[in-house]
PDB file of C-alpha atoms in Angstrom:
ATOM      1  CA  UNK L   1     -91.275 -38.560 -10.103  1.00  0.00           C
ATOM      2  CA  UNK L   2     -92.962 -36.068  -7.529  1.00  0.00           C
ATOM      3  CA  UNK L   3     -90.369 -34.354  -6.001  1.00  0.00           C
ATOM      4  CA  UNK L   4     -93.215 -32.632  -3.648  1.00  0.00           C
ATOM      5  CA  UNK L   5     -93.485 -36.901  -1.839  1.00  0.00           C
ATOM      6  CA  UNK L   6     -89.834 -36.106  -1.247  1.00  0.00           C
ATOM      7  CA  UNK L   7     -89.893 -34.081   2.289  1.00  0.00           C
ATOM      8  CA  UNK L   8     -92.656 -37.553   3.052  1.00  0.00           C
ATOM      9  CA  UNK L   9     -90.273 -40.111   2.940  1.00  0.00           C
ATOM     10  CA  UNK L  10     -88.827 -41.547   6.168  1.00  0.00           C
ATOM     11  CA  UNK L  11     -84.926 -41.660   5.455  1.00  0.00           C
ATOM     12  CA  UNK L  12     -82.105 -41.346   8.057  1.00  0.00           C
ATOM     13  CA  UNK L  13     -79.104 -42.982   5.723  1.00  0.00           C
ATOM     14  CA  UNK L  14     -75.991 -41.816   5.169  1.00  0.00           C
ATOM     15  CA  UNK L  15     -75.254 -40.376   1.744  1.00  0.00           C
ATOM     16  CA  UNK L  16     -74.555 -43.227  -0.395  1.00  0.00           C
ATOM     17  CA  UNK L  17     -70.843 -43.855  -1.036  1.00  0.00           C
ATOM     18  CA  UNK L  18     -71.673 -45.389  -4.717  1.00  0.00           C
ATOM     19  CA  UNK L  19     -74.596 -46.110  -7.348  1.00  0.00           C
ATOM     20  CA  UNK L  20     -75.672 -49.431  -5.752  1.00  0.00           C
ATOM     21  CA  UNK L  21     -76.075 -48.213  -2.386  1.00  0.00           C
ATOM     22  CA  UNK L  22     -78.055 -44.885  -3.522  1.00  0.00           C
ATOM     23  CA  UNK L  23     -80.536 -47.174  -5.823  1.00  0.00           C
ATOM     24  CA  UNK L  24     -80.924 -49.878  -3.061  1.00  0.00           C
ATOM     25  CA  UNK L  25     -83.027 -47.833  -1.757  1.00  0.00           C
ATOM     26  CA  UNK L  26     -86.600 -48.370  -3.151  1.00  0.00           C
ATOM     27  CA  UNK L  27     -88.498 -45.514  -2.564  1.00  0.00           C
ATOM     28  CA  UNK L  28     -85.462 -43.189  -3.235  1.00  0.00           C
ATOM     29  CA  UNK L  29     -84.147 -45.067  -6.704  1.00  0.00           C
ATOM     30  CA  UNK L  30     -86.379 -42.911  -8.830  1.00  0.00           C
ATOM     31  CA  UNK L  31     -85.705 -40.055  -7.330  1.00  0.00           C
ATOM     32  CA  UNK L  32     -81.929 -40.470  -7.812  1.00  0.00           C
ATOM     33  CA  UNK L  33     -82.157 -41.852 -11.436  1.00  0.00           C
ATOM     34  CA  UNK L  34     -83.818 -38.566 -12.257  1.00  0.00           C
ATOM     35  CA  UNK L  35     -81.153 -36.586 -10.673  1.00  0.00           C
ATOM     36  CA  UNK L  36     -78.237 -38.304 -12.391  1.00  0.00           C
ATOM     37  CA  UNK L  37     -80.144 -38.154 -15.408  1.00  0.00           C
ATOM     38  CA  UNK L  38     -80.343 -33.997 -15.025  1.00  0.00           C
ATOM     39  CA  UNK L  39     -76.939 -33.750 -14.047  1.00  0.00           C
ATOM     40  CA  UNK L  40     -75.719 -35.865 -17.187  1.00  0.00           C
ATOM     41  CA  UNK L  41     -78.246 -34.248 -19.597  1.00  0.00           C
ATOM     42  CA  UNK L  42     -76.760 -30.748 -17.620  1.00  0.00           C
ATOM     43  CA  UNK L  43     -73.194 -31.545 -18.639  1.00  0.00           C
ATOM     44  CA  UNK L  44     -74.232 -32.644 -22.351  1.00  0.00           C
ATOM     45  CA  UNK L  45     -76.301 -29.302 -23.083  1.00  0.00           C
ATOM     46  CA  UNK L  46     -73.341 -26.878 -21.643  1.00  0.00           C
ATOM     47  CA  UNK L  47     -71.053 -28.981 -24.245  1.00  0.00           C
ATOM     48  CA  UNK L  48     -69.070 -30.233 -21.120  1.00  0.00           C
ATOM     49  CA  UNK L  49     -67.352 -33.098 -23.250  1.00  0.00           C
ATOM     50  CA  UNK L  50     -67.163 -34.728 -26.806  1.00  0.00           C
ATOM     51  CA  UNK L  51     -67.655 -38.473 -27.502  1.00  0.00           C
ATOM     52  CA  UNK L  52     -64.243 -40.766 -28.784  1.00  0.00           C
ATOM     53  CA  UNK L  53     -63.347 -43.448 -29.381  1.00  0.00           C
ATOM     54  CA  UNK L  54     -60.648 -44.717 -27.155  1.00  0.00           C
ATOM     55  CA  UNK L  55     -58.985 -46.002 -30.147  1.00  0.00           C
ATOM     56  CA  UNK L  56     -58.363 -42.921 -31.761  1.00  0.00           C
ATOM     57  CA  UNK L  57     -56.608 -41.674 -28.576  1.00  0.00           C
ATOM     58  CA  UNK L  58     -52.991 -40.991 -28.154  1.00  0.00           C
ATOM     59  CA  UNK L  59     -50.778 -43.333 -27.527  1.00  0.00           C
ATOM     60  CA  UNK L  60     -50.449 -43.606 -23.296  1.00  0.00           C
ATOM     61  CA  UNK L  61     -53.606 -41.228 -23.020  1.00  0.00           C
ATOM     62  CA  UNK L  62     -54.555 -42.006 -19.430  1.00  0.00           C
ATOM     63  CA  UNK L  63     -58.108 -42.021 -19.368  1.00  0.00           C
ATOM     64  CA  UNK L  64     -59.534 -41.199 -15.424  1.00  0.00           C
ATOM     65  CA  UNK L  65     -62.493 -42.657 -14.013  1.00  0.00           C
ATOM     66  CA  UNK L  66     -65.584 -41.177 -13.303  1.00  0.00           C
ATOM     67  CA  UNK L  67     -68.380 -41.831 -10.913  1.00  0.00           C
ATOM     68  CA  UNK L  68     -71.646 -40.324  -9.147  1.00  0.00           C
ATOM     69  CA  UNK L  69     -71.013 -38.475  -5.982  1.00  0.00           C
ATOM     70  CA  UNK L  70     -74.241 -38.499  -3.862  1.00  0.00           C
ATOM     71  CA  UNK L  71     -75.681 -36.218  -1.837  1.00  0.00           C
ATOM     72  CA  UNK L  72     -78.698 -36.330   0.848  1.00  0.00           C
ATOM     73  CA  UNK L  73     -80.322 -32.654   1.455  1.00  0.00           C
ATOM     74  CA  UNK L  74     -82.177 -32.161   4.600  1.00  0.00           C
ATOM     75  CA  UNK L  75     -84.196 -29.924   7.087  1.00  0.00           C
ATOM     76  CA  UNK L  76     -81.787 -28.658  10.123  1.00  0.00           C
ATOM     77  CA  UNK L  77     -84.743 -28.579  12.165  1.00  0.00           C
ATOM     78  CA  UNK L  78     -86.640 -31.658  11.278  1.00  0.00           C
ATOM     79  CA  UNK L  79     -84.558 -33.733   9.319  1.00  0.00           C
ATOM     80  CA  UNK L  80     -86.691 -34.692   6.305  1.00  0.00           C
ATOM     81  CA  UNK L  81     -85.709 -34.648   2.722  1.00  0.00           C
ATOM     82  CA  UNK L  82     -85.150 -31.663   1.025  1.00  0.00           C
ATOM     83  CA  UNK L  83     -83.024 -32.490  -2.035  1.00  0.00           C
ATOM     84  CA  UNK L  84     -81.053 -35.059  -3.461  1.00  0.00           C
ATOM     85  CA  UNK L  85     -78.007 -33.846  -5.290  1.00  0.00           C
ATOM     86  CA  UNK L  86     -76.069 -35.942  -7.980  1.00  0.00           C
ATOM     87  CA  UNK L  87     -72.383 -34.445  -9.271  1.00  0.00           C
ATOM     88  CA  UNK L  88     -70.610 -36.208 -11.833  1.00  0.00           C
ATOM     89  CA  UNK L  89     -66.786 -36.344 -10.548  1.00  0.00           C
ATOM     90  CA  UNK L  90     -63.414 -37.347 -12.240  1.00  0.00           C
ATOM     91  CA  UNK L  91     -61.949 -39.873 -10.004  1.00  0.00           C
ATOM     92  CA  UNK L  92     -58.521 -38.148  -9.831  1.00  0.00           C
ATOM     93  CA  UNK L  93     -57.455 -40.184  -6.855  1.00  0.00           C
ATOM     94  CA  UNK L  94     -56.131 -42.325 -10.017  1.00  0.00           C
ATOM     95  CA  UNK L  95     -53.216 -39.573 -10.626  1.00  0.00           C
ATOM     96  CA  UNK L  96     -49.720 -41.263 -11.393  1.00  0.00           C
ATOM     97  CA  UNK L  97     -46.927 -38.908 -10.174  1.00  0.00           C
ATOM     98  CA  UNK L  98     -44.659 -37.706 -13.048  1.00  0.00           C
ATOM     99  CA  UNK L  99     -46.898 -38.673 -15.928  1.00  0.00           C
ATOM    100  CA  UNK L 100     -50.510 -36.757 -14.768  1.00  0.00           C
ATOM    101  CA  UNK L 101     -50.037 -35.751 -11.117  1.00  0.00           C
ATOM    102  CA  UNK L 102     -49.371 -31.863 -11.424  1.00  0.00           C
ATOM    103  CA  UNK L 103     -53.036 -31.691 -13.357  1.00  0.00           C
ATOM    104  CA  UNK L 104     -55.119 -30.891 -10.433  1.00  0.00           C
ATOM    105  CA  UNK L 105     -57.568 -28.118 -10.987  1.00  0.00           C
ATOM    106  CA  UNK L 106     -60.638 -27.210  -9.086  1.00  0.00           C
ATOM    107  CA  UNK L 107     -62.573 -23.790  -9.789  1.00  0.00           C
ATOM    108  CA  UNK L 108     -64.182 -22.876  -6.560  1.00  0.00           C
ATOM    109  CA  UNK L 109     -64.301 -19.875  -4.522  1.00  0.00           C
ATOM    110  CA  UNK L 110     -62.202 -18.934  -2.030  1.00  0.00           C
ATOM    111  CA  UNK L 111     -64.222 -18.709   1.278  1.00  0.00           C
ATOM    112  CA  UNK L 112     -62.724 -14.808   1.715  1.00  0.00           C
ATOM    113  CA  UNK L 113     -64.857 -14.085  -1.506  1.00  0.00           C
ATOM    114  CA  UNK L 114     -68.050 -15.224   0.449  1.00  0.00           C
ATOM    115  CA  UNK L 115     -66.636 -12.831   3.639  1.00  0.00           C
ATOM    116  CA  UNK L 116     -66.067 -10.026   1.197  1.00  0.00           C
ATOM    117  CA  UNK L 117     -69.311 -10.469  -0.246  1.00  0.00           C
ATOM    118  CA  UNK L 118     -71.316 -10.318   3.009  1.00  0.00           C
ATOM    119  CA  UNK L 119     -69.125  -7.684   4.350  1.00  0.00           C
ATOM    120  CA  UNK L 120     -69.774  -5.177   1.288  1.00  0.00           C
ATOM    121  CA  UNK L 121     -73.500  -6.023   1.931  1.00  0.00           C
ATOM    122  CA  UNK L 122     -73.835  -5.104   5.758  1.00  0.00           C
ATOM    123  CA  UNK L 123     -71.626  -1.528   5.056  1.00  0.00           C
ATOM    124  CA  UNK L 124     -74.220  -1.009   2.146  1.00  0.00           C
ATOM    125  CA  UNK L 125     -77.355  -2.053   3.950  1.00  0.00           C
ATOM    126  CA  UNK L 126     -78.091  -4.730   1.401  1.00  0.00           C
ATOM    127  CA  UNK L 127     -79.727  -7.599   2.008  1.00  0.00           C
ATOM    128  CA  UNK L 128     -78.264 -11.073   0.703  1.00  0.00           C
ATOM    129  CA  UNK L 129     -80.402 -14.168  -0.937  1.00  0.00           C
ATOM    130  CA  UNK L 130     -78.687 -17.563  -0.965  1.00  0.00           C
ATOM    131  CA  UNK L 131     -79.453 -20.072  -3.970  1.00  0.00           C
ATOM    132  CA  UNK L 132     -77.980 -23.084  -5.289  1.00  0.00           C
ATOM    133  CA  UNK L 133     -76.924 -22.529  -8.727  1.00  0.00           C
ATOM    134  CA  UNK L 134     -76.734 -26.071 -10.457  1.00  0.00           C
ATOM    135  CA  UNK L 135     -73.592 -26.756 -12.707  1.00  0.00           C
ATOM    136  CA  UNK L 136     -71.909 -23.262 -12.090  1.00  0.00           C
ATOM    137  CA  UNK L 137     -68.266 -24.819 -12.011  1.00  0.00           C
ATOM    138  CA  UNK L 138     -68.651 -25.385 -15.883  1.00  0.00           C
ATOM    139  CA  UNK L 139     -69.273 -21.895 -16.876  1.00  0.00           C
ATOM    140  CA  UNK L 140     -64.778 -22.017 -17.494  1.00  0.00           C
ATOM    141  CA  UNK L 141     -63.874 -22.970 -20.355  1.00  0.00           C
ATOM    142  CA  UNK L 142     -60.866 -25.415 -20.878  1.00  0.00           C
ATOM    143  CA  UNK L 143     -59.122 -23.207 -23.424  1.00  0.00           C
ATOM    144  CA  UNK L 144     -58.784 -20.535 -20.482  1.00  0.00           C
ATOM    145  CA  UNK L 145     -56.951 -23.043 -18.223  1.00  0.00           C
ATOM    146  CA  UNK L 146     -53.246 -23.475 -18.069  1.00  0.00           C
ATOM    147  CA  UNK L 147     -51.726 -24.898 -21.273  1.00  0.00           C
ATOM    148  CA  UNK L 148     -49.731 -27.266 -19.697  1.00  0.00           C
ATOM    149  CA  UNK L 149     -53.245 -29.183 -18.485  1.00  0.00           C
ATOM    150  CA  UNK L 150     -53.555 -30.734 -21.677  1.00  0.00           C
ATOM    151  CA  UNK L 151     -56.317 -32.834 -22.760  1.00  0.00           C
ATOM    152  CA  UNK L 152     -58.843 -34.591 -20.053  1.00  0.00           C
ATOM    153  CA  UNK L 153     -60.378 -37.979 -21.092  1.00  0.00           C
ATOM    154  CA  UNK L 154     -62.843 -39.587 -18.956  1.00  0.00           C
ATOM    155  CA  UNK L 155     -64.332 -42.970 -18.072  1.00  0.00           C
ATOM    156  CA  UNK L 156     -68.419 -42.947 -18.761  1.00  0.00           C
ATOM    157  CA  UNK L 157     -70.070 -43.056 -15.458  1.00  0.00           C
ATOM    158  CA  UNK L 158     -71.483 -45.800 -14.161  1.00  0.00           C
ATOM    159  CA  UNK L 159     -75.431 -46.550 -15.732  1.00  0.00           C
ATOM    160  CA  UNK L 160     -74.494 -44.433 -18.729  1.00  0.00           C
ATOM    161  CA  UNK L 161     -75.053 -46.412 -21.729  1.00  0.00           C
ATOM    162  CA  UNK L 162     -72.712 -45.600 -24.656  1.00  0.00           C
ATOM    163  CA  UNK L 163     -71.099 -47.980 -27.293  1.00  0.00           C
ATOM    164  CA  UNK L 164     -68.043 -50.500 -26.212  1.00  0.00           C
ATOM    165  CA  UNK L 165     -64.736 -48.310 -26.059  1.00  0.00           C
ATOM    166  CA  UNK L 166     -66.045 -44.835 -26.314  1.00  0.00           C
ATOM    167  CA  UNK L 167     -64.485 -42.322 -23.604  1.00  0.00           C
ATOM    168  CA  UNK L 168     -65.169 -38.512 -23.238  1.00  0.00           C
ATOM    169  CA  UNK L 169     -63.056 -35.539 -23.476  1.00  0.00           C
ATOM    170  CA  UNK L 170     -63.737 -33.348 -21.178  1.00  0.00           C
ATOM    171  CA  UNK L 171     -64.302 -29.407 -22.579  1.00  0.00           C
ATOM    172  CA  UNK L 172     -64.982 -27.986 -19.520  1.00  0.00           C
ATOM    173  CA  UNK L 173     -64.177 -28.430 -15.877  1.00  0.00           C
ATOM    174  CA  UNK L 174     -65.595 -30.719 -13.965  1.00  0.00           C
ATOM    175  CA  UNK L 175     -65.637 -32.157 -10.091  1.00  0.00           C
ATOM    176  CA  UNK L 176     -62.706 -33.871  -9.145  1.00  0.00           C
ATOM    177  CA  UNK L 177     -62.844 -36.506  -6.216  1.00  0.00           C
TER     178      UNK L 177
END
């Protein structure tokens, strides 16, 4: 797909709230099929999860969900395309209190790093670069979050194509949602 065509196309949706609204969308369904295909290759070359069977798992292992969160890009000034961005995110609006609830983890920063950041630039003259880094959440590694997190099974996402009944473990951190 030519990602250069993107910034041509004519598109004033919202961001899609699922994968059938993003890929209704004819002239943007390749374009988004590429992008969750990146971010799912992404995840499998950092070693985010392991493949299991869902037999194997514990007894009363909750397995969450997990979807595509979509993302429309654009110009401030003109409004064209710029990007379309595809996160894979555990669907942790699934949590039952007192058996999974207290899991909730999300490594971001907080926005006083960002002002400390900028701050140490401007009293040092330096001059600051933005850039997107793709997949920098996963750069934790699940053995360095609390132990009382335990193990983190997921659903496959939606358009994933695996065998009947297999479920992921999740090895690093991903989006929740």
């Amino acid at each position: 797909t030519d990602w250069e065509t993107l910034a041509d196309i004519d598109c004033l949706e919202p961001d899609p709230k699922h994968c059938n609204a993003a890929l209704q969308n004819e002239l943007l369904k390749p374009f988004w099929l590429g992008t969750e295909k990146r971010e799912i290759d992404g995840l499998w070359d950092r070693e985010c999860f392991s493949k299991v069977h869902s037999s194997s798992l514990p007894k009363g292992q909750h397995v969450f969900g997990s979807r595509f969160h979509y993302k429309i890009k654009r110009d401030n000034t003109s409004n064209t395309l710029q990007k379309l961005k595809v996160l894979l995110v555990i669907q942790g609006n699934h949590m039952e209190e007192g058996t999974d609830y207290e899991q909730s983890f999300a490594p971001v920063p907080h926005s006083t790093a960002g002002r400390a950041v900028i701050a140490l630039a401007a009293c040092n003259g330096l001059h600051l670069h933005a850039m997107d880094i793709t997949q920098a959440f996963i750069q934790a590694n699940w053995a360095d979050l609390p132990e009382d997190i335990g193990k983190v099974y997921i659903s496959q996402p939606p358009g994933v194509d695996e065998d009947e009944g297999i479920v992921y473990e999740v090895l690093r951190p991903l989006y929740g949602h």
